[in-house]
Amino acid sequence: MSEMIRVTLPDGSAREVVRGTTAAEIAADIGAGLAKAALAAKVNGELRDIMRPLEADTNLALVTSRDEADALELVRHDYAHVLAEAVQNLFPGTQITFGPSTNDGFYYDFAPTAEHGPFRDEELPLIEEEMRRIIAADLPLTREVWERDALIAKWQADGETFKAEWAAELPQGEELTVYRSGEGWMDMCRGPHLASTGKLDPAAFKLTRVSGAYWRGDQKNAQLSRIYGTGWLNKKQLAEHLVRLEEAAKRDHRRLGQEMDLFHLQQEAHGSVFWHPNGFRVWRELEAYMRRAIDGAGYQEVKTPQVMDARQWEQSGHWGKYRENMFVIPDEVPNTEDEGPIVSDAAEWMALKPMNCPAHVLIFRQGMKSYRDLPLRLYENGCCHRNEPHGALHGLMRVRQFTQDDAHIFCREDQIVEEVRNFCALADRIYKDFGFTYAIKLALRPEKRFGSEEMWDKSEDELRNAVVEAGLATEQYGWEELPGEGAFYAPKLEWHLTDAIGRTWQVGTIQSDRVLPDRLDASYIGEDGERHRPVMLHRAIFGSYERFIGILIEHFAGRFPTWLAPVQAVVATIVSDADDYAKDALDQLVAAGIRADSDLRNEKINYKVREHSLAKVPHLLVVGKREAEEGTVAIRTLGQDGQRVMPLAEAIAMLKTEATPPDLRD
């Protein structure tokens, strides 16, 4: 007699089925419509193949396209596998490596043959055509469990050296699974996958670009070709995404940064930004704005060293957890002779700081602190360095040298919730000043971490309670808890901003840390006369000035609000007879505190309008002979049709209002 198991569905109903029954069979038993719509199964909360047999009593939920997050993860994973199969069909001898899903699609890394060399963008249409052929064939995707040695031998026999290497290094005892497409092609993968390639929409994906990559992300390893794609549930979603991509390309901060003469990057300083006068004006406005905000919130600004002894980083725990991302410096005079090593084996080591927190603890430790001194809020516009791989660098968004709007609040246990709540209010005001909406997420303890379970319970509860008391733990603010996403020393609240075209950016954070004060021996004298450890709240709002400016450029499409624009107004002449009036108008604008320039060139006014529009100047004050005689200006505002004629004094008053930062307005 067959063994029966109990399957409980989301509505609470239960079914007795034969052990080995699949979720697909249960869907078919419920109804033909569900059988057609079901893509996968959630078995006791774990996403699994719909064709995988059920082996024990189970809570079962069937996943359809309405479960968009799970459905997108599935189809993107499948598109990646179909991409890999298509490439190997078209280019025999190409080796496969990894192919994960991403936030908006997928990619796969390949090792092309030496004869072919790296893949090229012009080959993507051919690969897309082969992918559609595989999808149309509706090949079943079947899961197989392999014995380790047999799988390694299979990969080696097929010339798949990368897969063989990876299989050999997976932990002993881990189940090794592969997925076959039809009867032949296979890839090593944990899954899950759809039941067949035909479940994919052949009109809902597009290959987007080719780039270089390294095996396992290490520059010392073999160079690979990475093919990116975007994948969706249907053609409509793809079309909407392509429109967003087109809009994002128009807003690309690297292109706009060049057009607006804000900054540049070059190989002589990988990952570090050369700020031009216009770009640094934006920086200074942000810096001044943030200083006013932190001064008003009771912070004290400090400045700490760029280079610190490696032993300090060992004590803090960063040397063991973070050393690969640190720039290490020998603490000795280098050898200047032609012969011999530049640095001796006896050199002591120092490092450029990748973060400011250990140095702030050292400031806190100077002098005895009392419970009455807390909370102590230390702020720094701290320049940090992180050794990011060259291939990971991306304009202002990912750099090696960056400046954080960084602060650390040293407080007593009874002050934590209030301090976090106050920070929530400060972040709310600042983000709204820049026109952002946001979601708040709580990142919980990771698998590898310092500290006790009791400590983590307490820290997570404090952050959670602060958001609840602030009224932000709601659907309106996208409140969500993220298991495993915290730092190795502390849970954290994250602020995810939504920009003008719907993209999200994780920017602000506050972390409740009891580990670092203990490791670096920070203490204060409590009301009981005994030494106590402070809790250290790590917090930032911009995150880094570089990345925040990049986000602002793309959010505003370069059209900064007047108060933030590097040049707020340009006085442009129509005829040379108005030059003297234009110079006088410029003097009055500058005297009113407006960042203004003049354009007296012997060029047609339409040429000047186009040029300053490209530079994203908010206001162009056009003056000719009539304006000079009447004391007026014709104002052309960026993004608006036509012009407004008004007296110069009225125009200056209007611009002065717009040029006032939002925190200084009445």
CSV table of N, CA and C in Angstrom, one decimal, residues 576-633:
chain,number,residue,atom,x,y,z
A,576,SER,N,25.5,93.7,-28.8
A,576,SER,CA,26.6,94.3,-28.1
A,576,SER,C,26.2,95.6,-27.4
A,577,ASP,N,25.2,96.3,-27.9
A,577,ASP,CA,24.8,97.5,-27.2
A,577,ASP,C,24.3,97.3,-25.8
A,578,ALA,N,24.0,96.0,-25.5
A,578,ALA,CA,23.5,95.7,-24.1
A,578,ALA,C,24.6,95.2,-23.2
A,579,ASP,N,25.8,95.2,-23.6
A,579,ASP,CA,26.9,94.6,-22.8
A,579,ASP,C,27.0,95.3,-21.5
A,580,ASP,N,27.0,96.6,-21.5
A,580,ASP,CA,27.2,97.3,-20.2
A,580,ASP,C,26.0,97.0,-19.2
A,581,TYR,N,24.8,97.0,-19.8
A,581,TYR,CA,23.7,96.7,-18.9
A,581,TYR,C,23.8,95.2,-18.4
A,582,ALA,N,24.3,94.3,-19.2
A,582,ALA,CA,24.4,92.9,-18.8
A,582,ALA,C,25.5,92.8,-17.7
A,583,LYS,N,26.5,93.6,-17.8
A,583,LYS,CA,27.6,93.6,-16.7
A,583,LYS,C,27.0,94.1,-15.4
A,584,ASP,N,26.2,95.2,-15.5
A,584,ASP,CA,25.6,95.8,-14.3
A,584,ASP,C,24.6,94.8,-13.7
A,585,ALA,N,23.8,94.1,-14.6
A,585,ALA,CA,22.9,93.1,-14.0
A,585,ALA,C,23.6,92.0,-13.3
A,586,LEU,N,24.7,91.5,-13.9
A,586,LEU,CA,25.5,90.5,-13.3
A,586,LEU,C,26.0,90.9,-11.9
A,587,ASP,N,26.5,92.1,-11.9
A,587,ASP,CA,27.0,92.6,-10.6
A,587,ASP,C,25.9,92.6,-9.5
A,588,GLN,N,24.7,93.0,-9.9
A,588,GLN,CA,23.6,93.0,-8.9
A,588,GLN,C,23.2,91.6,-8.5
A,589,LEU,N,23.2,90.6,-9.5
A,589,LEU,CA,22.9,89.3,-9.1
A,589,LEU,C,23.9,88.7,-8.2
A,590,VAL,N,25.2,88.9,-8.4
A,590,VAL,CA,26.3,88.4,-7.5
A,590,VAL,C,26.2,89.0,-6.2
A,591,ALA,N,25.9,90.3,-6.1
A,591,ALA,CA,25.8,91.0,-4.8
A,591,ALA,C,24.6,90.5,-4.0
A,592,ALA,N,23.6,89.9,-4.7
A,592,ALA,CA,22.4,89.3,-4.0
A,592,ALA,C,22.7,87.9,-3.6
A,593,GLY,N,23.9,87.4,-3.9
A,593,GLY,CA,24.3,86.0,-3.5
A,593,GLY,C,23.9,85.0,-4.5
A,594,ILE,N,23.6,85.4,-5.7
A,594,ILE,CA,23.2,84.4,-6.7
A,594,ILE,C,24.5,84.0,-7.5
A,595,ARG,N,24.6,82.7,-7.8
A,595,ARG,CA,25.8,82.2,-8.6
A,595,ARG,C,25.4,82.5,-10.1
A,596,ALA,N,26.0,83.5,-10.6
A,596,ALA,CA,25.7,83.9,-12.0
A,596,ALA,C,26.9,84.2,-12.8
A,597,ASP,N,26.7,84.1,-14.1
A,597,ASP,CA,27.7,84.4,-15.1
A,597,ASP,C,27.0,85.2,-16.2
A,598,SER,N,27.9,85.7,-17.1
A,598,SER,CA,27.3,86.5,-18.2
A,598,SER,C,27.9,85.9,-19.5
A,599,ASP,N,27.1,86.0,-20.6
A,599,ASP,CA,27.5,85.6,-21.9
A,599,ASP,C,27.4,86.7,-22.9
A,600,LEU,N,28.5,87.4,-23.1
A,600,LEU,CA,28.6,88.6,-24.0
A,600,LEU,C,29.1,88.2,-25.4
A,601,ARG,N,29.3,87.0,-25.7
A,601,ARG,CA,29.9,86.6,-27.0
A,601,ARG,C,29.1,87.1,-28.2
A,602,ASN,N,29.8,87.2,-29.3
A,602,ASN,CA,29.1,87.7,-30.5
A,602,ASN,C,28.5,86.4,-31.2
A,603,GLU,N,27.5,85.9,-30.6
A,603,GLU,CA,26.8,84.7,-31.1
A,603,GLU,C,25.3,85.0,-31.1
A,604,LYS,N,24.6,84.3,-32.0
A,604,LYS,CA,23.1,84.4,-32.0
A,604,LYS,C,22.5,83.9,-30.7
A,605,ILE,N,21.4,84.6,-30.3
A,605,ILE,CA,20.8,84.2,-29.0
A,605,ILE,C,20.4,82.8,-29.0
A,606,ASN,N,19.9,82.3,-30.1
A,606,ASN,CA,19.4,80.9,-30.1
A,606,ASN,C,20.6,79.9,-29.8
A,607,TYR,N,21.8,80.2,-30.3
A,607,TYR,CA,22.9,79.4,-30.0
A,607,TYR,C,23.2,79.4,-28.5
A,608,LYS,N,23.2,80.6,-27.9
A,608,LYS,CA,23.4,80.8,-26.5
A,608,LYS,C,22.4,80.0,-25.7
A,609,VAL,N,21.1,80.1,-26.1
A,609,VAL,CA,20.1,79.4,-25.3
A,609,VAL,C,20.3,77.9,-25.4
A,610,ARG,N,20.7,77.4,-26.5
A,610,ARG,CA,20.9,75.9,-26.6
A,610,ARG,C,22.1,75.5,-25.8
A,611,GLU,N,23.2,76.3,-25.8
A,611,GLU,CA,24.4,75.9,-25.1
A,611,GLU,C,24.1,75.9,-23.5
A,612,HIS,N,23.4,77.0,-23.0
A,612,HIS,CA,23.2,77.0,-21.6
A,612,HIS,C,22.1,76.0,-21.2
A,613,SER,N,21.2,75.7,-22.1
A,613,SER,CA,20.3,74.6,-21.8
A,613,SER,C,21.0,73.3,-21.6
A,614,LEU,N,21.9,73.0,-22.5
A,614,LEU,CA,22.7,71.8,-22.4
A,614,LEU,C,23.5,71.7,-21.1
A,615,ALA,N,23.9,72.9,-20.6
A,615,ALA,CA,24.7,73.0,-19.3
A,615,ALA,C,23.7,73.0,-18.1
A,616,LYS,N,22.4,72.9,-18.4
A,616,LYS,CA,21.3,72.8,-17.4
A,616,LYS,C,21.3,74.0,-16.4
A,617,VAL,N,21.6,75.2,-17.0
A,617,VAL,CA,21.5,76.5,-16.2
A,617,VAL,C,20.0,76.7,-16.0
A,618,PRO,N,19.5,76.9,-14.7
A,618,PRO,CA,18.1,77.0,-14.5
A,618,PRO,C,17.4,78.2,-15.1
A,619,HIS,N,18.1,79.4,-15.1
A,619,HIS,CA,17.5,80.6,-15.7
A,619,HIS,C,18.5,81.3,-16.6
A,620,LEU,N,18.0,81.7,-17.7
A,620,LEU,CA,18.7,82.5,-18.7
A,620,LEU,C,18.1,83.9,-18.8
A,621,LEU,N,18.8,85.0,-18.4
A,621,LEU,CA,18.3,86.3,-18.4
A,621,LEU,C,18.8,87.0,-19.7
A,622,VAL,N,17.9,87.1,-20.7
A,622,VAL,CA,18.2,87.6,-22.0
A,622,VAL,C,18.0,89.1,-22.0
A,623,VAL,N,19.0,89.9,-22.5
A,623,VAL,CA,18.9,91.3,-22.5
A,623,VAL,C,19.3,91.8,-23.9
A,624,GLY,N,18.6,92.8,-24.4
A,624,GLY,CA,18.9,93.5,-25.6
A,624,GLY,C,18.8,95.0,-25.4
A,625,LYS,N,18.7,95.7,-26.5
A,625,LYS,CA,18.7,97.2,-26.4
A,625,LYS,C,17.4,97.6,-25.7
A,626,ARG,N,16.3,97.0,-25.9
A,626,ARG,CA,15.0,97.4,-25.3
A,626,ARG,C,15.1,97.2,-23.7
A,627,GLU,N,15.6,96.0,-23.4
A,627,GLU,CA,15.7,95.6,-21.9
A,627,GLU,C,16.7,96.6,-21.2
A,628,ALA,N,17.7,97.0,-21.9
A,628,ALA,CA,18.7,97.9,-21.3
A,628,ALA,C,18.1,99.3,-21.1
A,629,GLU,N,17.2,99.7,-22.0
A,629,GLU,CA,16.6,101.0,-21.9
A,629,GLU,C,15.5,101.0,-20.8
A,630,GLU,N,14.8,99.8,-20.7
A,630,GLU,CA,13.7,99.8,-19.7
A,630,GLU,C,14.0,99.2,-18.4
A,631,GLY,N,15.3,98.7,-18.2
A,631,GLY,CA,15.7,98.1,-17.0
A,631,GLY,C,15.0,96.8,-16.7
A,632,THR,N,14.8,96.0,-17.7
A,632,THR,CA,14.1,94.7,-17.6
A,632,THR,C,15.0,93.6,-18.1
A,633,VAL,N,14.5,92.4,-17.9
A,633,VAL,CA,15.2,91.2,-18.4
A,633,VAL,C,14.1,90.2,-18.9
